[in-house]
Amino acid sequence: MSDYAKPIPTPSEDSQPYWEAARNHELKLQQCAACSAFRFPPAAVCSECTSDAYEWKPVSGKARVFSFVIYHRAYHPGFKEELPYVVAVIELDEGPRMLSNVIGCKPEEVRCDMPVEVAFEDITDEMTLPKFRPA
Amino acid sequence: MASLKDKYAIVGVGHSALGKVPELSDYGLQVMAVKAALDDAGLTKNDVDAVITHSHLLGAVRVHHQNLSERLGIDTAFGVSLSAGGATSCLMVQVAAAAIEAGFCKTVLCVHGDKGATRKTPGRGEGGGEFGPEYGLYGAAGQHAFGLTRHMHEYGTTHDHMGAIAVACRKHAQLNPVAAMQADMTLEDYHNSRWIVWPFHLFDCCLRSDGAAAVIVTSAERARDMKQKPVHVMGMGRANNSRGYIHGDHMTELGAKESGAHAFAMAGLTPKDIDTAQIYDCFTYILMATLEDYGFCKKGEGGPFVSGGRIELGGELPTNTSGGMLSECYIEGMLQIVEGVRQLRGECGPRQVKDAETAIISGNGGNAVCHSTLILRN
């Protein structure tokens, strides 16, 4: 039994392959077979051209912090120990944006447009979270 | 289709007790607001043939137009519940006008109210989900705060600018006896208020309130013979950044840009023609970004624009003259319409904007993506 106290993602039919790749410390996104756009969050069709043909492809894990906030209150008891913590909108070099944490530096050192790279955190035997650290 | 400019009017507004009202249910608050609005309009419930409500509550109970109509004892020709978050308020008035224009009904009650202060709401973060809760993203404050961080980065916007908004709303609240927040607030008090989610201080965030408000819409033709001097709907706009606040420049350019452009074009006005603004201020930043997107100043110049008393009573653009959701009461934008109407009727006493003839009202919500705009005149 894990003593991990924070919420554990509940993958959907669409996102299962994303979380399976993360488990293997790989960041994979769907790439549209018609227009080559990468997309996130996972979805059955391309958000640019609506094609339903795609492949799960590894991406570089290189990114920048588009914007961020610093939580000073825990709205879930699992985050109490971590205060203050950073939640960021991460823009991957391949284009899509996702929410994640910036780790490996102090919250006050985080800046918009700061280069970051993916870092995987195994939270249970079955689940790994992609996070980002200064590159 | 011909323009609907000036074809529809608001003929009654009202609200329930505001603030902390533990003795009334959500429906109780709503029917009290309806009674006040009917009385204000000089109408009875039998004069109303349509009900539009907001389809969600902060609590577990969902209010639908049927439930409210049942309590009011009204069979409606047209009834619908809308879900556009904080944009629902102004959108209700627009759907009312469109429904009357389409011949669905004649006189429409638009109602919303909730128990944000004294209801025990379900805890955030309970249940499943992905791409947010696991990283500790909770609540509306976090989602809206990304926009201010980016705005600060791109344009040099500061906490002093946000503080100017909080202080202006507080000063206005002190002229409004039903406003919840009556204590003095200085810029220093703003800076000293605790962090909720950086870059938002406590005083960047709106209140949680009990309360309901109702607005009655009918044709300008019918409005002519009614009790109140009608307040005409000159302009209507709506637009949604539905790809999400995370997409493109959506966190710094709200749906307000397109929504405001529609409303100004319909009204045949420009920002210079507006006497007072009642802006959806769930957070200070959203008020500033909305004023930019409406064209009161250029994108990026909102910080200096809101400073120096420009948005205070006596300034160039008296904004949120009731104290807004930051210092009066939070009913997801409904009281912004009520205050706009009252200003145009000249009913606001010590906080009256002198000779106010035009008002712009905004709604913004649905995870910071939906926007709606009204331009009203007397």
XYZ file of C-alpha atoms in Angstrom:
513
model
C 0.000 0.000 0.000
C 1.404 3.362 -1.038
C 1.485 6.191 1.474
C 1.334 8.766 -1.338
C -1.085 11.424 -0.035
C -1.763 13.554 -3.111
C -4.398 12.879 -5.775
C -3.496 10.153 -8.238
C -4.585 10.759 -11.840
C -7.468 8.675 -13.122
C -6.622 8.029 -16.790
C -9.401 8.140 -19.368
C -9.769 5.991 -22.466
C -7.998 8.774 -24.361
C -5.108 9.319 -21.977
C -4.192 5.735 -21.006
C -1.238 5.539 -23.457
C 0.116 8.877 -22.164
C 0.263 7.581 -18.608
C 1.686 4.217 -19.716
C 4.527 6.035 -21.482
C 5.144 8.199 -18.418
C 5.397 5.018 -16.369
C 8.326 4.108 -18.627
C 9.802 7.593 -18.188
C 8.880 8.619 -21.684
C 6.896 11.693 -22.653
C 4.687 10.683 -25.565
C 1.989 12.724 -27.281
C -0.373 11.986 -30.118
C 0.884 13.265 -33.458
C -1.699 13.764 -36.188
C -1.025 11.547 -39.219
C -2.672 14.108 -41.513
C -1.200 17.469 -40.449
C 1.665 16.376 -38.138
C 0.450 18.548 -35.242
C 1.134 17.269 -31.761
C -1.777 17.629 -29.361
C -2.511 17.726 -25.661
C -4.611 16.799 -23.762
C -5.107 13.443 -25.461
C -8.176 13.326 -27.699
C -9.708 11.103 -30.373
C -9.245 13.690 -33.123
C -6.691 16.357 -33.998
C -7.518 19.770 -32.509
C -6.101 21.451 -35.631
C -7.582 19.430 -38.518
C -10.041 16.963 -36.894
C -8.345 13.954 -38.457
C -8.743 10.799 -36.377
C -5.485 9.257 -37.655
C -2.589 9.577 -35.227
C 0.400 7.900 -33.674
C 1.776 8.173 -30.151
C 5.247 9.688 -30.602
C 7.990 10.500 -28.088
C 8.684 14.230 -27.717
C 11.873 15.939 -26.598
C 10.795 16.850 -23.066
C 12.271 20.277 -23.690
C 9.989 23.141 -22.848
C 9.585 26.604 -21.373
C 7.511 27.955 -18.512
C 4.728 29.940 -20.194
C 3.209 31.052 -16.910
C 3.105 29.900 -13.307
C 1.489 30.415 -9.927
C 2.689 29.682 -6.408
C 0.283 28.020 -3.990
C 0.555 29.270 -0.421
C -2.457 27.333 0.831
C -3.131 23.617 0.549
C -6.565 22.957 -0.927
C -5.860 19.242 -0.592
C -4.166 17.931 2.573
C -1.609 16.047 0.490
C 0.066 19.306 -0.541
C 0.508 20.716 2.977
C 4.091 19.523 3.297
C 5.077 21.034 -0.023
C 3.947 24.638 0.497
C 4.764 26.886 -1.187
C 4.728 24.971 -4.500
C 4.678 25.982 -8.158
C 2.043 24.997 -10.712
C 3.070 26.015 -14.211
C 1.705 26.127 -17.721
C 4.491 24.351 -19.586
C 4.907 24.894 -23.316
C 6.654 21.964 -24.956
C 9.085 22.668 -27.809
C 6.696 20.657 -30.007
C 3.940 23.202 -29.318
C 1.327 21.815 -26.913
C 0.936 23.216 -23.425
C 0.289 21.253 -20.248
C 0.003 21.843 -16.535
C 2.736 20.521 -14.292
C 4.991 21.396 -11.379
C 8.356 23.103 -11.652
C 10.745 21.294 -9.318
C 14.444 21.480 -8.598
C 14.541 25.200 -7.817
C 12.974 27.608 -5.349
C 9.544 28.955 -6.269
C 10.915 32.510 -6.300
C 13.469 31.502 -8.935
C 10.832 30.481 -11.486
C 10.291 32.926 -14.376
C 8.074 33.075 -17.443
C 9.884 31.740 -20.536
C 12.452 29.950 -18.368
C 13.762 26.819 -20.175
C 12.851 23.562 -18.456
C 13.029 19.840 -19.176
C 10.897 16.910 -18.165
C 11.698 14.954 -15.001
C 9.703 11.878 -14.048
C 8.437 11.286 -10.536
C 7.253 7.764 -9.693
C 4.435 8.330 -7.224
C 3.169 4.742 -6.917
C 4.142 1.409 -8.454
C 1.708 2.098 -11.284
C 1.809 5.859 -11.754
C 4.489 8.364 -12.752
C 4.021 12.122 -13.094
C 5.925 14.133 -15.693
C 7.260 17.250 -13.947
C 9.713 19.896 -15.135
C 13.009 21.227 -13.803
C 15.279 24.060 -14.933
C 17.207 23.029 -18.057
C -32.014 40.451 -39.366
C -32.456 44.040 -38.259
C -30.409 45.193 -35.293
C -31.896 44.618 -31.862
C -30.356 47.870 -30.661
C -32.689 49.631 -28.214
C -35.465 47.132 -29.001
C -35.392 45.533 -25.549
C -35.260 46.978 -22.079
C -34.657 46.060 -18.480
C -37.766 47.069 -16.551
C -37.099 45.633 -13.117
C -34.145 44.639 -10.955
C -33.938 43.279 -7.440
C -31.934 41.229 -5.042
C -32.375 39.221 -1.880
C -30.616 39.866 1.394
C -26.881 39.661 0.643
C -23.816 38.444 2.474
C -24.551 35.763 5.038
C -28.146 34.547 4.904
C -28.162 31.195 6.691
C -31.950 31.199 7.172
C -32.772 30.987 3.451
C -32.168 28.183 0.964
C -30.764 28.876 -2.496
C -34.319 28.768 -3.876
C -35.406 30.987 -1.009
C -32.830 33.597 -1.992
C -33.898 33.384 -5.622
C -37.619 33.832 -4.987
C -36.905 36.795 -2.708
C -34.882 38.363 -5.528
C -37.742 37.730 -7.938
C -40.239 39.360 -5.544
C -38.000 42.425 -5.301
C -37.603 42.658 -9.078
C -41.338 42.236 -9.737
C -42.103 44.909 -7.176
C -39.471 47.180 -8.703
C -41.082 46.678 -12.134
C -44.639 47.035 -10.859
C -45.460 43.592 -12.232
C -46.862 40.376 -10.797
C -45.634 36.891 -11.550
C -48.581 36.491 -13.911
C -47.072 39.175 -16.132
C -44.003 37.000 -16.685
C -44.041 34.188 -19.238
C -40.406 33.079 -19.299
C -37.722 32.178 -16.778
C -34.007 31.912 -17.458
C -31.668 30.719 -14.729
C -28.039 29.867 -14.273
C -27.672 26.110 -14.398
C -25.136 25.585 -11.657
C -24.670 26.305 -8.020
C -21.515 26.157 -5.975
C -23.162 23.521 -3.830
C -24.408 20.108 -4.765
C -27.970 21.157 -5.594
C -28.539 22.173 -9.187
C -31.136 24.828 -9.772
C -33.003 24.679 -13.019
C -35.616 27.014 -14.411
C -38.308 24.409 -13.723
C -37.514 24.241 -10.038
C -37.624 27.999 -9.689
C -40.793 28.297 -11.802
C -42.439 25.652 -9.630
C -41.711 27.687 -6.521
C -42.970 30.854 -8.187
C -46.085 29.125 -9.510
C -45.427 30.066 -13.126
C -46.067 27.943 -16.213
C -43.636 29.385 -18.722
C -43.869 29.804 -22.476
C -40.074 29.631 -22.489
C -37.705 28.357 -19.837
C -34.044 27.473 -20.012
C -30.999 27.174 -17.793
C -27.696 28.447 -19.131
C -24.177 27.383 -18.262
C -21.468 29.874 -19.150
C -20.065 30.408 -15.659
C -19.720 34.081 -14.823
C -20.673 35.020 -18.379
C -24.161 33.634 -17.763
C -25.393 36.889 -16.173
C -25.218 39.135 -19.251
C -25.907 36.162 -21.535
C -29.292 35.630 -19.830
C -30.375 39.140 -20.844
C -29.247 38.464 -24.420
C -31.075 35.134 -24.624
C -34.143 36.870 -23.176
C -34.055 39.505 -25.932
C -33.480 36.854 -28.605
C -36.349 34.716 -27.285
C -38.764 37.657 -27.292
C -37.588 38.610 -30.783
C -38.233 35.038 -31.921
C -41.763 35.201 -30.546
C -41.158 32.574 -27.852
C -42.315 34.821 -25.010
C -42.961 38.424 -23.993
C -41.496 39.174 -20.578
C -38.547 37.281 -19.132
C -37.251 36.805 -15.608
C -33.474 36.274 -15.457
C -32.419 34.901 -12.092
C -29.362 33.634 -10.310
C -28.457 33.171 -6.687
C -26.450 30.907 -4.500
C -25.243 30.221 -0.996
C -21.526 30.680 -1.367
C -21.027 31.822 2.222
C -23.050 29.526 4.425
C -23.445 26.337 2.429
C -21.026 23.573 3.175
C -19.635 22.991 -0.306
C -18.063 19.715 -1.327
C -14.289 19.857 -0.923
C -12.141 20.673 -3.898
C -10.120 17.908 -5.378
C -12.396 15.110 -4.286
C -13.003 12.428 -6.847
C -11.035 11.656 -9.958
C -9.443 13.687 -12.673
C -6.163 14.256 -14.409
C -3.955 17.040 -15.764
C -4.522 19.382 -12.824
C -5.336 18.021 -9.354
C -2.307 15.724 -9.270
C -0.118 18.818 -9.631
C -2.024 20.719 -6.974
C -4.019 23.018 -9.271
C -7.163 23.821 -7.319
C -9.804 26.471 -7.490
C -10.561 29.426 -9.684
C -7.806 31.578 -8.174
C -5.016 29.397 -9.551
C -6.456 29.303 -13.061
C -6.956 33.070 -13.207
C -3.606 33.844 -11.593
C -1.668 32.424 -14.569
C -2.967 35.376 -16.562
C -1.625 37.966 -14.159
C 1.797 36.272 -14.002
C 2.051 36.381 -17.784
C 0.676 39.939 -17.978
C 3.302 41.069 -15.457
C 6.001 39.365 -17.529
C 4.909 40.825 -20.861
C 3.821 44.309 -19.811
C 5.404 45.099 -16.461
C 2.082 45.114 -14.624
C 2.534 45.320 -10.849
C 0.792 44.543 -7.585
C 0.348 48.293 -7.081
C -1.903 48.225 -10.141
C -3.979 45.373 -8.744
C -4.107 47.141 -5.404
C -5.554 50.242 -7.070
C -8.487 48.118 -8.251
C -9.061 46.531 -4.836
C -8.917 49.921 -3.109
C -11.289 51.550 -5.642
C -13.874 48.807 -5.131
C -13.570 49.108 -1.364
C -14.091 52.882 -1.454
C -17.228 52.347 -3.521
C -18.492 49.639 -1.164
C -18.282 52.137 1.690
C -20.916 54.197 -0.145
C -23.204 51.170 -0.518
C -25.006 50.152 2.683
C -25.660 46.575 1.508
C -22.010 45.923 0.609
C -20.333 43.317 2.796
C -16.935 44.995 3.127
C -17.165 48.342 4.881
C -13.733 48.558 6.552
C -11.132 50.956 5.158
C -8.554 49.442 2.828
C -5.286 51.173 1.923
C -2.795 50.100 -0.709
C -0.630 48.946 2.186
C -3.476 46.798 3.523
C -3.731 45.251 0.074
C -0.017 44.435 -0.004
C -0.192 43.017 3.512
C -3.106 40.688 2.780
C -1.990 37.079 2.673
C -1.148 35.172 -0.484
C -3.874 32.894 -1.760
C -2.052 31.801 -4.905
C 0.819 34.077 -5.926
C 0.416 36.503 -7.675
C -3.022 36.827 -6.027
C -3.309 38.279 -2.549
C -6.498 37.673 -0.581
C -7.681 41.131 -1.665
C -7.303 40.203 -5.346
C -10.065 37.639 -4.873
C -13.819 38.221 -4.810
C -16.024 37.400 -1.870
C -17.984 34.231 -1.250
C -21.529 35.297 -0.591
C -25.110 34.247 -0.119
C -27.499 36.138 -2.312
C -29.625 36.184 -5.441
C -30.574 38.811 -7.983
C -33.212 39.024 -10.707
C -33.531 41.131 -13.843
C -36.732 41.506 -15.909
C -36.457 41.979 -19.679
C -39.240 42.929 -22.070
C -39.683 44.831 -25.327
C -38.993 48.569 -25.338
C -42.524 49.000 -26.617
C -44.040 47.270 -23.567
C -41.543 48.971 -21.298
C -42.863 52.409 -22.210
C -45.995 51.985 -20.080
C -44.340 50.397 -17.072
C -43.546 51.723 -13.622
C -39.836 52.404 -14.101
C -38.084 54.480 -16.674
C -36.822 51.718 -18.973
C -33.125 50.997 -19.318
C -32.514 50.049 -22.932
C -30.181 47.349 -24.173
C -28.098 49.173 -26.786
C -25.406 46.610 -27.354
C -24.910 42.912 -26.762
C -21.783 40.830 -27.219
C -20.518 37.401 -26.379
C -17.442 35.337 -27.225
C -15.675 32.386 -25.707
C -12.005 31.444 -25.554
C -13.277 27.903 -25.642
C -9.908 26.368 -26.500
C -9.095 27.152 -22.883
C -7.237 29.796 -20.946
C -4.078 27.751 -21.502
C -4.257 28.209 -25.301
C -2.524 30.900 -27.363
C -2.773 34.350 -25.789
C -6.102 33.561 -24.102
C -4.844 34.171 -20.580
C -3.951 37.792 -21.420
C -6.588 38.460 -24.088
C -10.001 37.424 -22.833
C -13.170 36.664 -24.794
C -13.867 40.265 -23.796
C -12.097 41.565 -26.897
C -14.493 40.033 -29.403
C -17.499 40.296 -27.093
C -16.868 43.988 -26.450
C -16.346 44.686 -30.151
C -19.747 43.121 -30.934
C -21.448 45.161 -28.218
C -19.846 48.482 -29.223
C -20.613 47.877 -32.915
C -24.256 47.117 -32.151
C -24.579 50.144 -29.878
C -22.768 52.416 -32.314
C -20.592 53.652 -29.459
C -16.913 53.688 -28.560
C -15.340 53.395 -25.104
C -15.215 57.206 -24.892
C -19.035 57.250 -24.856
C -19.333 55.070 -21.735
C -20.179 56.819 -18.451
C -19.775 53.894 -16.043
C -18.464 50.331 -16.201
C -19.673 47.415 -14.092
C -17.038 44.794 -14.760
C -16.902 41.154 -13.687
C -14.268 41.265 -10.954
C -13.873 37.677 -9.813
C -10.242 38.741 -9.497
C -8.658 42.184 -9.826
C -6.721 41.023 -12.870
C -9.849 40.052 -14.809
C -11.258 43.562 -14.332
C -8.060 45.124 -15.681
C -7.783 42.730 -18.634
C -11.458 43.308 -19.505
C -10.996 47.095 -19.605
C -8.020 46.584 -21.949
C -9.926 44.178 -24.172
C -12.899 46.558 -24.348
C -10.532 49.218 -25.677
C -10.592 51.663 -22.752
C -6.804 51.510 -23.069
C -4.295 49.508 -25.101
C -3.397 45.932 -24.229
C -0.673 46.106 -21.620
C -1.611 49.577 -20.389
C -4.345 48.398 -18.052
C -2.168 48.762 -14.964
C -1.496 52.480 -15.371
C -5.101 52.935 -16.601
C -6.701 51.650 -13.392
C -4.333 53.706 -11.230
C -4.541 57.269 -9.993
C -8.282 57.214 -9.316
C -9.339 56.894 -12.954
C -11.783 54.053 -12.153
C -13.026 55.627 -8.912
C -16.130 57.785 -8.521
C -15.180 61.216 -9.809
C -12.649 59.636 -12.181
C -12.817 59.238 -15.933
C -14.498 55.819 -15.814
C -16.219 55.099 -12.490
C -16.079 51.317 -12.332
C -17.861 48.845 -10.056
C -19.589 51.634 -8.193
C -21.361 49.204 -5.839
C -18.065 47.748 -4.639
C -18.234 44.891 -7.127
C -17.731 41.250 -6.305
C -14.484 42.202 -4.566
C -16.211 44.274 -1.872
C -20.016 44.200 -2.258
C -21.212 40.658 -2.902
C -20.602 37.773 -5.298
C -23.577 36.609 -7.335
C -21.607 35.706 -10.451
C -22.122 39.045 -12.170
C -25.846 39.543 -11.537
C -25.310 42.550 -9.278
C -23.212 44.195 -12.002
C -26.398 44.385 -14.102
C -28.443 45.599 -11.137
C -25.947 48.372 -10.377
C -25.721 49.411 -14.040
C -29.507 49.750 -14.230
C -29.694 51.690 -10.976
C -26.943 54.069 -12.093
C -28.838 54.769 -15.313
C -32.009 55.429 -13.340
C -30.102 57.811 -11.065
C -30.942 55.821 -7.912
C -27.486 55.448 -6.416
C -27.382 58.293 -3.916
C -23.864 59.017 -2.635
C -22.307 56.712 -5.224
C -24.301 58.056 -8.170
C -22.273 58.746 -11.318
C -23.385 62.226 -12.292
C -25.558 62.314 -15.420
C -24.844 58.672 -16.241
C -26.455 57.846 -19.582
C -24.524 54.783 -20.705
C -23.112 51.772 -18.889
C -21.096 48.758 -19.972
C -21.556 45.513 -18.058
C -19.445 42.377 -18.341
C -19.630 38.737 -17.397
C -16.633 36.409 -17.543
C -16.348 32.816 -16.483
C -16.366 29.132 -17.279
C -12.720 28.614 -16.249
C -11.806 32.072 -17.581
C -13.001 31.374 -21.127
C -16.591 32.626 -21.549
C -17.434 36.315 -21.882
C -20.583 38.387 -22.345
C -21.175 42.133 -22.614
C -24.128 44.498 -22.340
C -24.192 48.182 -23.177
C -27.171 49.899 -21.554
C -28.610 53.396 -21.816
C -31.375 55.241 -20.062
